[in-house]
Coordinates of C-alpha atoms in Angstrom, one line a residue:
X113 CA 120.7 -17.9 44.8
X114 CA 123.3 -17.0 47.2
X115 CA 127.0 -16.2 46.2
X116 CA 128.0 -16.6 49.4
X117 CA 127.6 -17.4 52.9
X118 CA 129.3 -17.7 56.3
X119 CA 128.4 -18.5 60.2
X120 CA 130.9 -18.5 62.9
X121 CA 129.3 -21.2 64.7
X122 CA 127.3 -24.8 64.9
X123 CA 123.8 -24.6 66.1
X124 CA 124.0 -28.0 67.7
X125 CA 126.8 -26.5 70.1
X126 CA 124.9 -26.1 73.6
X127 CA 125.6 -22.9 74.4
X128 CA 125.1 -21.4 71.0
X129 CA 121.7 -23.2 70.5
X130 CA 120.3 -22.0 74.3
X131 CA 121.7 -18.1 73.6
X132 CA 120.3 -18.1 70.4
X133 CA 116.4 -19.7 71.5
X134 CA 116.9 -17.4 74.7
X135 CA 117.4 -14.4 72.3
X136 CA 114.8 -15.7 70.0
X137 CA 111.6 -16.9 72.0
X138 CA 112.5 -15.4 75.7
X139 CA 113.3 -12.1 74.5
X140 CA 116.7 -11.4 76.1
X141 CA 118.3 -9.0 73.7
X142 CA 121.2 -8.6 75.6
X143 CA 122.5 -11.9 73.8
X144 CA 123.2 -10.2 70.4
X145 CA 126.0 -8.2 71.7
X146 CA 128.3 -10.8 72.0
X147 CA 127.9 -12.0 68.4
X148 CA 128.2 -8.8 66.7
X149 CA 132.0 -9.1 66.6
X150 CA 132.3 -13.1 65.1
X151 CA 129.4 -12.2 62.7
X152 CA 131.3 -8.9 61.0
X153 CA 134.3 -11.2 61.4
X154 CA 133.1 -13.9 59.0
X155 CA 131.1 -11.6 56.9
X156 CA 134.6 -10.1 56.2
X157 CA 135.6 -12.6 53.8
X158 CA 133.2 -11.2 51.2
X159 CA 135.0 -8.1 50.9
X160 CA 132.3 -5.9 50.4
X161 CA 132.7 -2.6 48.6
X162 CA 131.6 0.4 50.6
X163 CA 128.3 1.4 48.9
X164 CA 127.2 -2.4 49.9
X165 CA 123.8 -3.0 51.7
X166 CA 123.2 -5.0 54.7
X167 CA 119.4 -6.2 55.1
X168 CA 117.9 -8.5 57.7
X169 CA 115.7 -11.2 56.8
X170 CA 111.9 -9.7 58.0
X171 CA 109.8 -11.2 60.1
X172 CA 106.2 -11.1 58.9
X173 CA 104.4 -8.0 60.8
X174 CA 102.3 -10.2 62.9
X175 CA 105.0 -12.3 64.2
X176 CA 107.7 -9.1 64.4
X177 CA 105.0 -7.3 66.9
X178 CA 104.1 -10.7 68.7
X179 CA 107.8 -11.0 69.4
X180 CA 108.2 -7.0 70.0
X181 CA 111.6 -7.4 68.1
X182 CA 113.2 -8.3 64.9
X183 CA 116.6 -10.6 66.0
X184 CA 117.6 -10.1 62.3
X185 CA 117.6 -6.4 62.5
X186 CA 119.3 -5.9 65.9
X187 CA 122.2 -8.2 64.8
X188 CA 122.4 -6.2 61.7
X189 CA 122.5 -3.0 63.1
X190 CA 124.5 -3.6 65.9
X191 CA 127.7 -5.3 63.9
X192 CA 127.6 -3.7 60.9
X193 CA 128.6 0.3 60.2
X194 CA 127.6 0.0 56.7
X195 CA 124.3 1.4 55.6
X196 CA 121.9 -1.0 57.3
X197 CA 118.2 -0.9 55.5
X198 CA 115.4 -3.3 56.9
X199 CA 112.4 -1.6 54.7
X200 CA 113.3 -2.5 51.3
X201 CA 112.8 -6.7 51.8
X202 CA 109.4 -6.9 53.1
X203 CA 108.0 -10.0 54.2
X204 CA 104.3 -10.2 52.4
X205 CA 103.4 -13.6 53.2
X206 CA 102.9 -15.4 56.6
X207 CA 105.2 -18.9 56.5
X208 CA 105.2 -21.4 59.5
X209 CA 108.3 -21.2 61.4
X210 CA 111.0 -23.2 59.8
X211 CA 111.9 -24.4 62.6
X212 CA 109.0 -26.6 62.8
X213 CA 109.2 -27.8 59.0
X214 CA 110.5 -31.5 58.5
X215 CA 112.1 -31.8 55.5
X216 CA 114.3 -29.3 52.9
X217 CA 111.5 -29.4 50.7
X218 CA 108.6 -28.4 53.0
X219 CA 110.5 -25.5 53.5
X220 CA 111.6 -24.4 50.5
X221 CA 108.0 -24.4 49.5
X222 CA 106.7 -22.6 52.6
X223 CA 109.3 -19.6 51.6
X224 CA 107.9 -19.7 47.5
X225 CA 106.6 -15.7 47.3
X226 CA 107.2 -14.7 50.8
X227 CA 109.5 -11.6 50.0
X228 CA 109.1 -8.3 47.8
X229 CA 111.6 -5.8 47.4
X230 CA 109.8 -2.3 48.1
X231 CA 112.1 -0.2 46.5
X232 CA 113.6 -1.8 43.9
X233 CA 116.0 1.5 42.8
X234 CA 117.9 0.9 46.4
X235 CA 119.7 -2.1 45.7
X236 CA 120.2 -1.9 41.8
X237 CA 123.5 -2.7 41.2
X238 CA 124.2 -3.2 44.5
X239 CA 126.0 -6.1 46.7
X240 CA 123.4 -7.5 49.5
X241 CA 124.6 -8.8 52.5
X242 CA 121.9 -10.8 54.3
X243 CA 121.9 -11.0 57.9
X244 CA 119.9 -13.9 59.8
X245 CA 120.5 -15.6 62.9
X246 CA 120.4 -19.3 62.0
X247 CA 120.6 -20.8 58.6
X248 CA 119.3 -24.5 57.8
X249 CA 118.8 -25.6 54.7
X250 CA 118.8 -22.1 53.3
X251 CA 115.3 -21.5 52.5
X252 CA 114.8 -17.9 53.6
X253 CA 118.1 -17.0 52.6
X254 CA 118.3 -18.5 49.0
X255 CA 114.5 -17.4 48.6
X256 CA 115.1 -13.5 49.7
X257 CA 118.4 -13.6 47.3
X258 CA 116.6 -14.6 44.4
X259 CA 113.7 -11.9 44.9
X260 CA 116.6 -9.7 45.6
X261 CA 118.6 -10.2 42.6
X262 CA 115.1 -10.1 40.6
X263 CA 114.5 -6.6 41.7
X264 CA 118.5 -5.7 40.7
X265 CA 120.7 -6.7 42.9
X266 CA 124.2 -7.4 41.6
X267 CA 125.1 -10.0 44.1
X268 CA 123.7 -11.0 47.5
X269 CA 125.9 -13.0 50.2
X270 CA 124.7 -14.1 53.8
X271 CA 125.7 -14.1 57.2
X272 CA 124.4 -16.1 60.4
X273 CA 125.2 -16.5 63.6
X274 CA 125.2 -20.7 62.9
X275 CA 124.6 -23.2 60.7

């Protein structure tokens, strides 16, 4: 599980739920640049030592070139300076996207094996921090920490752009 996690804002806010589906299914990049500052903001309460990794949450390769971009990645490289790595959590499973699951459960289950860790020797020892754009219930977060901390990890936190 997580040991942390943080979001600046509410998804249900207007303007934060049309930026974040504009950036998201219309492609308009541009829209991460304004985040990057209230993301490393909140993820600053974690105080995370300086040999910490930041990984996005994958997108299954199918989906990733479908979209042409990972949202997860950009924001993750773009507001953090600290070593930034998105090939060591691989995505090995196509899930349905969580936005169209009903209940926690449901999606929970559609995350069950969806992640390996590639390179295990990376992030032994290590503090994680997770990056994601919106976190629900916490299934692809809590299920990418536990794969994580399988593989080594000392401690993995998140942060989204909302909750």
């Amino acid at each position: 599980m997580l040991d942390g996690i943080v979001w600046p804002f509410q998804y249900q806010t207007p303007i934060i739920k049309t930026a974040l589906k504009n950036l998201k299914y219309k492609g308009r990049r541009n829209i991460i640049l304004p985040f990057t500052d209230f993301l490393r903001e909140s993820a600053s309460v974690f105080m995370l030592p300086s040999d910490a990794l930041v990984i996005p949450i994958p997108l299954y390769p199918i989906r990733e070139r479908e979209r042409g971009f990972n949202q997860s990645s950009m924001l993750a490289h773009a507001a953090f300076p600290i070593p930034t790595n998105s090939n060591v959590l691989i995505r090995i499973r196509s899930t349905p996207p969580q936005a169209r699951s009903q209940s926690r459960k449901e999606r929970f289950e559609h995350m069950r094996d969806a992640f390996f860790v590639r390179t295990p020797e990376m992030i032994s020892g290590k503090v994680i921090l997770l990056i994601d754009d919106v976190v629900t219930t916490g299934a692809t977060l809590s299920t990418a920490a536990i794969t994580l901390k399988k593989a080594g990890a000392a401690k993995v936190f998140a942060a989204t752009i909302a909750h």
